[in-house]
PDB file of C-alpha atoms in Angstrom:
ATOM      1  CA  MET V 546     -15.844  27.768  11.646  1.00  0.00           C
ATOM      2  CA  LYS V 547     -14.270  29.061   8.425  1.00  0.00           C
ATOM      3  CA  LYS V 548     -10.784  28.993   9.960  1.00  0.00           C
ATOM      4  CA  VAL V 549     -11.130  25.364  11.022  1.00  0.00           C
ATOM      5  CA  PHE V 550     -12.257  24.380   7.528  1.00  0.00           C
ATOM      6  CA  LEU V 551      -9.285  26.262   6.052  1.00  0.00           C
ATOM      7  CA  LEU V 552      -6.987  24.288   8.350  1.00  0.00           C
ATOM      8  CA  LEU V 553      -8.608  21.071   7.139  1.00  0.00           C
ATOM      9  CA  VAL V 554      -7.999  22.111   3.545  1.00  0.00           C
ATOM     10  CA  PHE V 555      -4.377  22.967   4.451  1.00  0.00           C
ATOM     11  CA  CYS V 556      -3.824  19.505   5.932  1.00  0.00           C
ATOM     12  CA  SER V 557      -5.426  17.906   2.886  1.00  0.00           C
ATOM     13  CA  CYS V 558      -3.018  19.855   0.657  1.00  0.00           C
ATOM     14  CA  CYS V 559      -0.081  18.564   2.703  1.00  0.00           C
ATOM     15  CA  LEU V 560      -1.235  15.042   1.854  1.00  0.00           C
ATOM     16  CA  TRP V 561      -2.433  15.495  -1.726  1.00  0.00           C
ATOM     17  CA  GLY V 562       0.507  13.686  -3.239  1.00  0.00           C
ATOM     18  CA  PHE V 563      -0.238  10.495  -1.357  1.00  0.00           C
ATOM     19  CA  SER V 564      -3.744  10.189  -2.780  1.00  0.00           C
ATOM     20  CA  GLN V 565      -2.472  10.230  -6.380  1.00  0.00           C
ATOM     21  CA  GLN V 566      -1.008   6.722  -6.115  1.00  0.00           C
ATOM     22  CA  GLU V 567      -2.684   3.556  -7.421  1.00  0.00           C
ATOM     23  CA  SER V 568      -1.041   1.347  -4.794  1.00  0.00           C
ATOM     24  CA  ALA V 569      -1.758   1.795  -1.098  1.00  0.00           C
ATOM     25  CA  ILE V 570       2.004   2.244  -0.661  1.00  0.00           C
ATOM     26  CA  GLU V 571       3.082   5.637  -1.989  1.00  0.00           C
ATOM     27  CA  SER V 572       5.973   5.433  -4.482  1.00  0.00           C
ATOM     28  CA  GLU V 573       8.459   7.430  -2.389  1.00  0.00           C
ATOM     29  CA  LEU V 574       7.770   5.175   0.575  1.00  0.00           C
ATOM     30  CA  GLN V 575       8.239   2.085  -1.589  1.00  0.00           C
ATOM     31  CA  ALA V 576      11.634   3.385  -2.663  1.00  0.00           C
ATOM     32  CA  GLN V 577      12.555   3.948   0.985  1.00  0.00           C
ATOM     33  CA  MET V 578      11.377   0.421   1.868  1.00  0.00           C
ATOM     34  CA  ASN V 579      13.586  -1.009  -0.873  1.00  0.00           C
ATOM     35  CA  ARG V 580      16.606   0.654   0.741  1.00  0.00           C
ATOM     36  CA  CYS V 581      15.858  -0.443   4.311  1.00  0.00           C
ATOM     37  CA  LYS V 582      16.803  -3.527   6.230  1.00  0.00           C
ATOM     38  CA  SER V 583      13.887  -5.661   7.422  1.00  0.00           C
ATOM     39  CA  GLU V 584      14.247  -4.627  11.066  1.00  0.00           C
ATOM     40  CA  GLU V 585      14.533  -0.886  10.385  1.00  0.00           C
ATOM     41  CA  MET V 586      11.624   1.419  11.250  1.00  0.00           C
ATOM     42  CA  ILE V 587      10.292   3.910   8.687  1.00  0.00           C
ATOM     43  CA  ASP V 588       8.278   7.009   9.621  1.00  0.00           C
ATOM     44  CA  VAL V 589       4.923   6.729   7.810  1.00  0.00           C
ATOM     45  CA  ASN V 590       1.558   8.474   7.502  1.00  0.00           C
ATOM     46  CA  ILE V 591      -1.478   6.230   7.119  1.00  0.00           C
ATOM     47  CA  ILE V 592      -4.378   8.023   5.445  1.00  0.00           C
ATOM     48  CA  MET V 593      -7.810   6.541   6.044  1.00  0.00           C
ATOM     49  CA  LYS V 594     -10.121   6.013   3.085  1.00  0.00           C
ATOM     50  CA  SER V 595     -13.032   7.492   5.037  1.00  0.00           C
ATOM     51  CA  GLN V 596     -12.840  11.284   5.372  1.00  0.00           C
ATOM     52  CA  TYR V 597     -15.440  13.609   6.885  1.00  0.00           C
ATOM     53  CA  ASP V 598     -17.542  15.423   4.292  1.00  0.00           C
ATOM     54  CA  GLN V 599     -16.890  19.147   4.797  1.00  0.00           C
ATOM     55  CA  MET V 600     -20.300  20.204   3.473  1.00  0.00           C
ATOM     56  CA  GLU V 601     -21.983  17.912   5.977  1.00  0.00           C
ATOM     57  CA  MET V 602     -19.869  19.401   8.743  1.00  0.00           C
ATOM     58  CA  ARG V 603     -20.755  22.907   7.653  1.00  0.00           C
ATOM     59  CA  LEU V 604     -24.482  22.126   7.716  1.00  0.00           C
ATOM     60  CA  LYS V 605     -24.296  20.466  11.133  1.00  0.00           C
ATOM     61  CA  SER V 606     -22.227  23.240  12.710  1.00  0.00           C
ATOM     62  CA  ASN V 607     -24.505  26.009  11.406  1.00  0.00           C
ATOM     63  CA  VAL V 608     -27.079  25.206  14.083  1.00  0.00           C
ATOM     64  CA  PHE V 609     -24.692  26.605  16.711  1.00  0.00           C
ATOM     65  CA  LYS V 610     -24.935  30.353  17.235  1.00  0.00           C
ATOM     66  CA  THR V 611     -21.612  31.111  18.908  1.00  0.00           C
ATOM     67  CA  LYS V 612     -18.077  30.639  17.644  1.00  0.00           C
ATOM     68  CA  GLU V 613     -17.128  28.785  20.815  1.00  0.00           C
ATOM     69  CA  ASN V 614     -19.948  26.251  20.467  1.00  0.00           C
ATOM     70  CA  LYS V 615     -19.218  25.714  16.784  1.00  0.00           C
ATOM     71  CA  ARG V 616     -15.528  25.182  17.524  1.00  0.00           C
ATOM     72  CA  ALA V 617     -16.280  22.651  20.257  1.00  0.00           C
ATOM     73  CA  PHE V 618     -18.715  20.774  18.021  1.00  0.00           C
ATOM     74  CA  VAL V 619     -16.329  20.586  15.058  1.00  0.00           C
ATOM     75  CA  ILE V 620     -13.429  19.372  17.195  1.00  0.00           C
ATOM     76  CA  ASN V 621     -15.514  16.763  19.023  1.00  0.00           C
ATOM     77  CA  GLU V 622     -17.219  15.580  15.830  1.00  0.00           C
ATOM     78  CA  LEU V 623     -13.923  15.145  13.970  1.00  0.00           C
ATOM     79  CA  LYS V 624     -12.433  13.314  16.950  1.00  0.00           C
ATOM     80  CA  ARG V 625     -15.455  11.014  17.192  1.00  0.00           C
ATOM     81  CA  PHE V 626     -15.426  10.284  13.464  1.00  0.00           C
ATOM     82  CA  SER V 627     -11.681   9.612  13.376  1.00  0.00           C
ATOM     83  CA  LYS V 628     -11.704   7.438  16.480  1.00  0.00           C
ATOM     84  CA  GLU V 629     -14.480   5.261  15.090  1.00  0.00           C
ATOM     85  CA  SER V 630     -12.988   4.858  11.625  1.00  0.00           C
ATOM     86  CA  GLN V 631      -9.448   4.299  12.932  1.00  0.00           C
ATOM     87  CA  SER V 632     -10.346   1.795  15.669  1.00  0.00           C
ATOM     88  CA  GLY V 633      -9.591  -1.327  13.616  1.00  0.00           C
ATOM     89  CA  ILE V 634      -6.270   0.015  12.323  1.00  0.00           C
ATOM     90  CA  ILE V 635      -5.249   1.206  15.791  1.00  0.00           C
ATOM     91  CA  ASN V 636      -5.918  -2.284  17.184  1.00  0.00           C
ATOM     92  CA  GLU V 637      -3.826  -3.786  14.384  1.00  0.00           C
ATOM     93  CA  LEU V 638      -1.008  -1.313  14.993  1.00  0.00           C
ATOM     94  CA  GLN V 639      -1.044  -1.959  18.735  1.00  0.00           C
ATOM     95  CA  SER V 640      -0.781  -5.680  18.074  1.00  0.00           C
ATOM     96  CA  MET V 641       2.175  -5.017  15.776  1.00  0.00           C
ATOM     97  CA  GLU V 642       3.659  -2.799  18.468  1.00  0.00           C
ATOM     98  CA  GLN V 643       3.671  -5.764  20.832  1.00  0.00           C
ATOM     99  CA  GLY V 644       5.636  -7.658  18.189  1.00  0.00           C
ATOM    100  CA  MET V 645       8.183  -4.821  17.890  1.00  0.00           C
ATOM    101  CA  GLN V 646       7.115  -4.061  14.294  1.00  0.00           C
ATOM    102  CA  VAL V 647       5.543  -0.670  15.065  1.00  0.00           C
ATOM    103  CA  LYS V 648       6.221   2.138  17.527  1.00  0.00           C
ATOM    104  CA  GLU V 649       5.192   5.724  18.334  1.00  0.00           C
ATOM    105  CA  ILE V 650       1.576   5.507  17.156  1.00  0.00           C
ATOM    106  CA  ASN V 651       0.060   8.988  16.806  1.00  0.00           C
ATOM    107  CA  ALA V 652      -3.577   9.273  15.684  1.00  0.00           C
ATOM    108  CA  HIS V 653      -4.728  12.469  13.936  1.00  0.00           C
ATOM    109  CA  TRP V 654      -8.269  13.806  13.762  1.00  0.00           C
ATOM    110  CA  ILE V 655      -7.755  16.914  11.640  1.00  0.00           C
ATOM    111  CA  PHE V 656      -7.407  14.759   8.499  1.00  0.00           C
ATOM    112  CA  ASN V 657      -8.277  11.248   9.803  1.00  0.00           C
ATOM    113  CA  GLY V 658      -4.893   9.627   9.598  1.00  0.00           C
ATOM    114  CA  ILE V 659      -2.287   7.927  11.735  1.00  0.00           C
ATOM    115  CA  ASN V 660       1.445   8.483  11.982  1.00  0.00           C
ATOM    116  CA  CYS V 661       3.798   5.810  13.273  1.00  0.00           C
ATOM    117  CA  LYS V 662       7.129   4.155  12.699  1.00  0.00           C
ATOM    118  CA  ALA V 663       6.873   0.694  11.153  1.00  0.00           C
ATOM    119  CA  THR V 664       8.992  -2.063   9.632  1.00  0.00           C
ATOM    120  CA  VAL V 665       8.771  -2.994   5.964  1.00  0.00           C
ATOM    121  CA  GLU V 666       6.863  -6.150   6.883  1.00  0.00           C
ATOM    122  CA  ALA V 667       4.316  -4.177   8.907  1.00  0.00           C
ATOM    123  CA  ILE V 668       3.826  -1.633   6.121  1.00  0.00           C
ATOM    124  CA  GLU V 669       3.232  -4.380   3.562  1.00  0.00           C
ATOM    125  CA  ALA V 670       0.691  -6.027   5.849  1.00  0.00           C
ATOM    126  CA  LEU V 671      -1.144  -2.745   6.452  1.00  0.00           C
ATOM    127  CA  ALA V 672      -1.286  -2.003   2.716  1.00  0.00           C
ATOM    128  CA  SER V 673      -3.837  -4.768   2.201  1.00  0.00           C
ATOM    129  CA  ASN V 674      -6.303  -3.264   4.674  1.00  0.00           C
ATOM    130  CA  PRO V 675      -9.356  -1.973   2.724  1.00  0.00           C
ATOM    131  CA  ASP V 676      -9.884   0.915   5.172  1.00  0.00           C
ATOM    132  CA  ILE V 677      -6.542   2.510   4.234  1.00  0.00           C
ATOM    133  CA  LEU V 678      -6.348   4.871   1.267  1.00  0.00           C
ATOM    134  CA  ILE V 679      -2.597   5.398   1.197  1.00  0.00           C
ATOM    135  CA  ILE V 680       0.527   4.889   3.279  1.00  0.00           C
ATOM    136  CA  GLY V 681       3.070   7.636   2.698  1.00  0.00           C
ATOM    137  CA  TYR V 682       6.624   8.368   3.773  1.00  0.00           C
ATOM    138  CA  ASN V 683       6.687  11.030   6.503  1.00  0.00           C
ATOM    139  CA  ARG V 684       9.929  12.516   5.285  1.00  0.00           C
ATOM    140  CA  MET V 685      11.564  15.643   6.589  1.00  0.00           C
ATOM    141  CA  GLN V 686      11.682  18.318   3.910  1.00  0.00           C
ATOM    142  CA  ASN V 687      12.763  21.925   3.775  1.00  0.00           C
ATOM    143  CA  LEU V 688       9.631  24.070   3.890  1.00  0.00           C
ATOM    144  CA  LEU V 689      11.201  27.529   3.829  1.00  0.00           C
ATOM    145  CA  PRO V 690      12.453  29.122   0.587  1.00  0.00           C
ATOM    146  CA  GLU V 691      16.119  30.070   0.722  1.00  0.00           C
ATOM    147  CA  GLY V 692      15.305  33.781   0.612  1.00  0.00           C
ATOM    148  CA  GLU V 693      13.226  33.514   3.776  1.00  0.00           C
ATOM    149  CA  LYS V 694      15.993  32.183   5.988  1.00  0.00           C
ATOM    150  CA  PRO V 695      17.433  34.963   8.176  1.00  0.00           C
ATOM    151  CA  THR V 696      21.154  34.690   8.866  1.00  0.00           C
ATOM    152  CA  LYS V 697      23.672  36.747  10.815  1.00  0.00           C
ATOM    153  CA  ASP V 698      25.153  38.046   7.560  1.00  0.00           C
ATOM    154  CA  ASN V 699      21.767  38.723   5.968  1.00  0.00           C
ATOM    155  CA  PRO V 700      19.320  39.705   8.726  1.00  0.00           C
ATOM    156  CA  THR V 701      15.591  39.960   8.078  1.00  0.00           C
ATOM    157  CA  LYS V 702      14.493  43.479   7.105  1.00  0.00           C
ATOM    158  CA  GLU V 703      12.278  45.541   9.366  1.00  0.00           C
ATOM    159  CA  MET V 704       8.579  45.691   8.580  1.00  0.00           C
ATOM    160  CA  VAL V 705       7.984  49.446   8.974  1.00  0.00           C
ATOM    161  CA  TYR V 706       7.575  49.894   5.213  1.00  0.00           C
ATOM    162  CA  ALA V 707       4.855  47.231   5.071  1.00  0.00           C
ATOM    163  CA  ILE V 708       2.891  48.884   7.868  1.00  0.00           C
ATOM    164  CA  THR V 709       3.070  52.238   6.090  1.00  0.00           C
ATOM    165  CA  LYS V 710       2.298  50.759   2.686  1.00  0.00           C
ATOM    166  CA  LEU V 711      -0.829  48.983   3.956  1.00  0.00           C
ATOM    167  CA  ASN V 712      -2.087  52.000   5.913  1.00  0.00           C
ATOM    168  CA  VAL V 713      -2.221  49.903   9.078  1.00  0.00           C
ATOM    169  CA  ASN V 714      -2.265  53.088  11.164  1.00  0.00           C
ATOM    170  CA  ASP V 715      -5.715  53.871   9.780  1.00  0.00           C
ATOM    171  CA  VAL V 716      -6.957  50.475  10.939  1.00  0.00           C
ATOM    172  CA  TRP V 717      -5.486  51.003  14.394  1.00  0.00           C
ATOM    173  CA  ASP V 718      -7.258  54.374  14.588  1.00  0.00           C
ATOM    174  CA  LEU V 719     -10.540  52.493  14.103  1.00  0.00           C
ATOM    175  CA  GLY V 720      -9.734  50.421  17.173  1.00  0.00           C
ATOM    176  CA  PHE V 721      -8.591  47.207  15.462  1.00  0.00           C
ATOM    177  CA  THR V 722      -5.230  46.277  16.967  1.00  0.00           C
ATOM    178  CA  GLY V 723      -5.594  42.513  17.428  1.00  0.00           C
ATOM    179  CA  GLU V 724      -6.691  42.751  21.051  1.00  0.00           C
ATOM    180  CA  GLY V 725      -8.420  39.552  22.196  1.00  0.00           C
ATOM    181  CA  VAL V 726      -7.172  37.509  19.234  1.00  0.00           C
ATOM    182  CA  ILE V 727      -4.879  34.487  19.647  1.00  0.00           C
ATOM    183  CA  ILE V 728      -2.674  33.812  16.615  1.00  0.00           C
ATOM    184  CA  ALA V 729      -0.769  30.530  16.371  1.00  0.00           C
ATOM    185  CA  VAL V 730       2.589  30.973  14.659  1.00  0.00           C
ATOM    186  CA  ILE V 731       3.180  27.486  13.253  1.00  0.00           C
ATOM    187  CA  ASP V 732       6.809  27.722  12.189  1.00  0.00           C
ATOM    188  CA  THR V 733      10.337  27.322  13.609  1.00  0.00           C
ATOM    189  CA  GLY V 734       9.179  28.402  17.077  1.00  0.00           C
ATOM    190  CA  VAL V 735       9.230  31.847  18.636  1.00  0.00           C
ATOM    191  CA  ASN V 736      11.822  33.682  20.711  1.00  0.00           C
ATOM    192  CA  TYR V 737       9.272  34.423  23.423  1.00  0.00           C
ATOM    193  CA  ASN V 738      11.884  36.433  25.372  1.00  0.00           C
ATOM    194  CA  HIS V 739      12.215  39.079  22.663  1.00  0.00           C
ATOM    195  CA  VAL V 740      11.089  42.421  24.071  1.00  0.00           C
ATOM    196  CA  ASP V 741       8.768  43.114  21.120  1.00  0.00           C
ATOM    197  CA  VAL V 742       6.571  40.053  21.799  1.00  0.00           C
ATOM    198  CA  ALA V 743       7.387  38.958  25.361  1.00  0.00           C
ATOM    199  CA  ASP V 744       4.280  40.554  26.847  1.00  0.00           C
ATOM    200  CA  HIS V 745       2.042  39.276  24.036  1.00  0.00           C
ATOM    201  CA  MET V 746       2.647  35.546  24.466  1.00  0.00           C
ATOM    202  CA  TRP V 747      -0.170  33.046  25.055  1.00  0.00           C
ATOM    203  CA  GLU V 748      -0.417  31.922  28.679  1.00  0.00           C
ATOM    204  CA  ASP V 749      -1.534  28.511  29.948  1.00  0.00           C
ATOM    205  CA  PRO V 750      -0.464  26.833  33.207  1.00  0.00           C
ATOM    206  CA  ASP V 751       0.084  23.525  31.402  1.00  0.00           C
ATOM    207  CA  PHE V 752       2.358  25.123  28.801  1.00  0.00           C
ATOM    208  CA  PRO V 753       4.766  27.462  30.617  1.00  0.00           C
ATOM    209  CA  TYR V 754       6.697  28.348  27.446  1.00  0.00           C
ATOM    210  CA  HIS V 755       3.655  29.586  25.523  1.00  0.00           C
ATOM    211  CA  GLY V 756       3.102  26.644  23.196  1.00  0.00           C
ATOM    212  CA  PHE V 757       4.632  23.341  22.117  1.00  0.00           C
ATOM    213  CA  ASP V 758       7.583  21.964  20.156  1.00  0.00           C
ATOM    214  CA  PHE V 759       6.503  19.128  17.830  1.00  0.00           C
ATOM    215  CA  ILE V 760      10.015  18.644  16.445  1.00  0.00           C
ATOM    216  CA  ASN V 761      11.608  17.731  19.791  1.00  0.00           C
ATOM    217  CA  ASN V 762       8.322  16.721  21.462  1.00  0.00           C
ATOM    218  CA  ASP V 763       8.579  19.012  24.447  1.00  0.00           C
ATOM    219  CA  ASN V 764       6.733  22.076  25.703  1.00  0.00           C
ATOM    220  CA  ASN V 765       9.496  24.578  24.902  1.00  0.00           C
ATOM    221  CA  PRO V 766       9.007  26.001  21.362  1.00  0.00           C
ATOM    222  CA  MET V 767      12.014  28.334  21.500  1.00  0.00           C
ATOM    223  CA  ASP V 768      13.057  29.400  18.003  1.00  0.00           C
ATOM    224  CA  ASP V 769      16.484  28.040  17.020  1.00  0.00           C
ATOM    225  CA  MET V 770      16.428  29.405  13.476  1.00  0.00           C
ATOM    226  CA  GLY V 771      14.757  32.840  13.382  1.00  0.00           C
ATOM    227  CA  HIS V 772      11.984  32.574  10.821  1.00  0.00           C
ATOM    228  CA  GLY V 773       9.171  31.965  13.319  1.00  0.00           C
ATOM    229  CA  SER V 774      10.299  34.867  15.502  1.00  0.00           C
ATOM    230  CA  HIS V 775      10.327  37.129  12.459  1.00  0.00           C
ATOM    231  CA  CYS V 776       6.764  36.036  11.645  1.00  0.00           C
ATOM    232  CA  ALA V 777       5.696  36.630  15.257  1.00  0.00           C
ATOM    233  CA  GLY V 778       7.175  40.125  15.033  1.00  0.00           C
ATOM    234  CA  THR V 779       5.295  40.768  11.804  1.00  0.00           C
ATOM    235  CA  VAL V 780       2.099  39.757  13.584  1.00  0.00           C
ATOM    236  CA  ALA V 781       2.461  41.443  16.958  1.00  0.00           C
ATOM    237  CA  GLY V 782       5.816  43.203  17.380  1.00  0.00           C
ATOM    238  CA  ASP V 783       4.879  46.233  19.484  1.00  0.00           C
ATOM    239  CA  GLY V 784       7.944  48.416  18.943  1.00  0.00           C
ATOM    240  CA  THR V 785       9.489  48.028  22.409  1.00  0.00           C
ATOM    241  CA  ALA V 786      12.888  47.547  20.763  1.00  0.00           C
ATOM    242  CA  GLY V 787      12.438  50.784  18.844  1.00  0.00           C
ATOM    243  CA  THR V 788      10.813  49.681  15.581  1.00  0.00           C
ATOM    244  CA  GLN V 789       7.098  49.029  15.084  1.00  0.00           C
ATOM    245  CA  THR V 790       6.845  45.767  13.128  1.00  0.00           C
ATOM    246  CA  GLY V 791       3.530  44.193  14.107  1.00  0.00           C
ATOM    247  CA  MET V 792       0.368  44.473  12.055  1.00  0.00           C
ATOM    248  CA  ALA V 793      -1.680  43.590  15.139  1.00  0.00           C
ATOM    249  CA  PRO V 794       0.467  44.753  18.086  1.00  0.00           C
ATOM    250  CA  ASP V 795      -2.132  43.815  20.721  1.00  0.00           C
ATOM    251  CA  ALA V 796      -2.665  40.253  19.464  1.00  0.00           C
ATOM    252  CA  THR V 797      -1.566  37.218  21.490  1.00  0.00           C
ATOM    253  CA  ILE V 798       1.025  34.833  20.019  1.00  0.00           C
ATOM    254  CA  MET V 799       0.885  31.054  20.530  1.00  0.00           C
ATOM    255  CA  ALA V 800       4.243  29.493  19.638  1.00  0.00           C
ATOM    256  CA  ILE V 801       4.050  26.209  17.719  1.00  0.00           C
ATOM    257  CA  LYS V 802       7.371  24.735  16.572  1.00  0.00           C
ATOM    258  CA  VAL V 803       6.975  22.346  13.624  1.00  0.00           C
ATOM    259  CA  LEU V 804      10.189  23.174  11.721  1.00  0.00           C
ATOM    260  CA  ASN V 805      13.759  22.497  12.811  1.00  0.00           C
ATOM    261  CA  SER V 806      16.790  24.776  12.754  1.00  0.00           C
ATOM    262  CA  ASP V 807      17.203  24.162   9.014  1.00  0.00           C
ATOM    263  CA  GLY V 808      13.566  24.917   8.213  1.00  0.00           C
ATOM    264  CA  GLY V 809      12.758  21.226   7.804  1.00  0.00           C
ATOM    265  CA  GLY V 810       9.468  19.656   8.837  1.00  0.00           C
ATOM    266  CA  ASN V 811       7.064  16.860   7.998  1.00  0.00           C
ATOM    267  CA  VAL V 812       3.336  16.164   7.739  1.00  0.00           C
ATOM    268  CA  ASN V 813       3.075  14.641  11.217  1.00  0.00           C
ATOM    269  CA  ALA V 814       4.666  17.634  12.970  1.00  0.00           C
ATOM    270  CA  ILE V 815       2.619  20.187  11.030  1.00  0.00           C
ATOM    271  CA  CYS V 816      -0.707  18.424  11.547  1.00  0.00           C
ATOM    272  CA  SER V 817       0.086  17.955  15.249  1.00  0.00           C
ATOM    273  CA  GLY V 818       0.743  21.689  15.482  1.00  0.00           C
ATOM    274  CA  VAL V 819      -2.504  22.536  13.707  1.00  0.00           C
ATOM    275  CA  GLU V 820      -4.477  20.235  16.029  1.00  0.00           C
ATOM    276  CA  PHE V 821      -2.864  21.792  19.092  1.00  0.00           C
ATOM    277  CA  ALA V 822      -3.703  25.290  17.883  1.00  0.00           C
ATOM    278  CA  VAL V 823      -7.320  24.485  16.978  1.00  0.00           C
ATOM    279  CA  GLU V 824      -7.927  22.902  20.376  1.00  0.00           C
TER     280      GLU V 824
END
């Protein structure tokens, strides 16, 4: 389950700044609270003090011989652990929800945390709970460097040079083309109608558009910016349009939209996308 552990580390890195604070309320959130009216809702991430020990997980999962069984165990174990440790906070949040102080409660298991929107009063009350490590501001931030944003005036370059430079042809000749591998592109979405990837998109009857959009909370992760489609082409573009771009042209692409049309995203959207992909 190396990939799952890497995803856990990734999510932890997304949240590292929160854990550096002495107060349960992260400094950026406190500044936002100072600017808000009492009835306004603020988007927050609540990080639980209890986190699953990765070495313990590794030891427990090693008893399973197949990748599928290990994956199922890790997912179920993290869900069980998070549900148990979050139960008291969830009950408190649901009570606050009845009092119109909290809304849109979203529990995470990949890092044992909860996202919701809450009033200043609710946040201050939650901060005294001993089970909470930190409460952070779930702000939208630009996650794509300026040079990586394709525009009409400055289109993204083709990837033929990279394929040649890395001798990918030699790997293909050995029979490794990505066949049977599902790759989640967690980005601005994917233009799943593009001829270079259209026949390589992940299929599931519950998700007719090949993934999910965690920015707009719908099942249509169509790319409205371009970066995710470029990444999907780098992964599996098969040259139908005339240029071979994909490193693994027989791989399957799962489209996960966690960034908006400006390249902006937040911890809640990214972690939701990671959880969707792992499951």
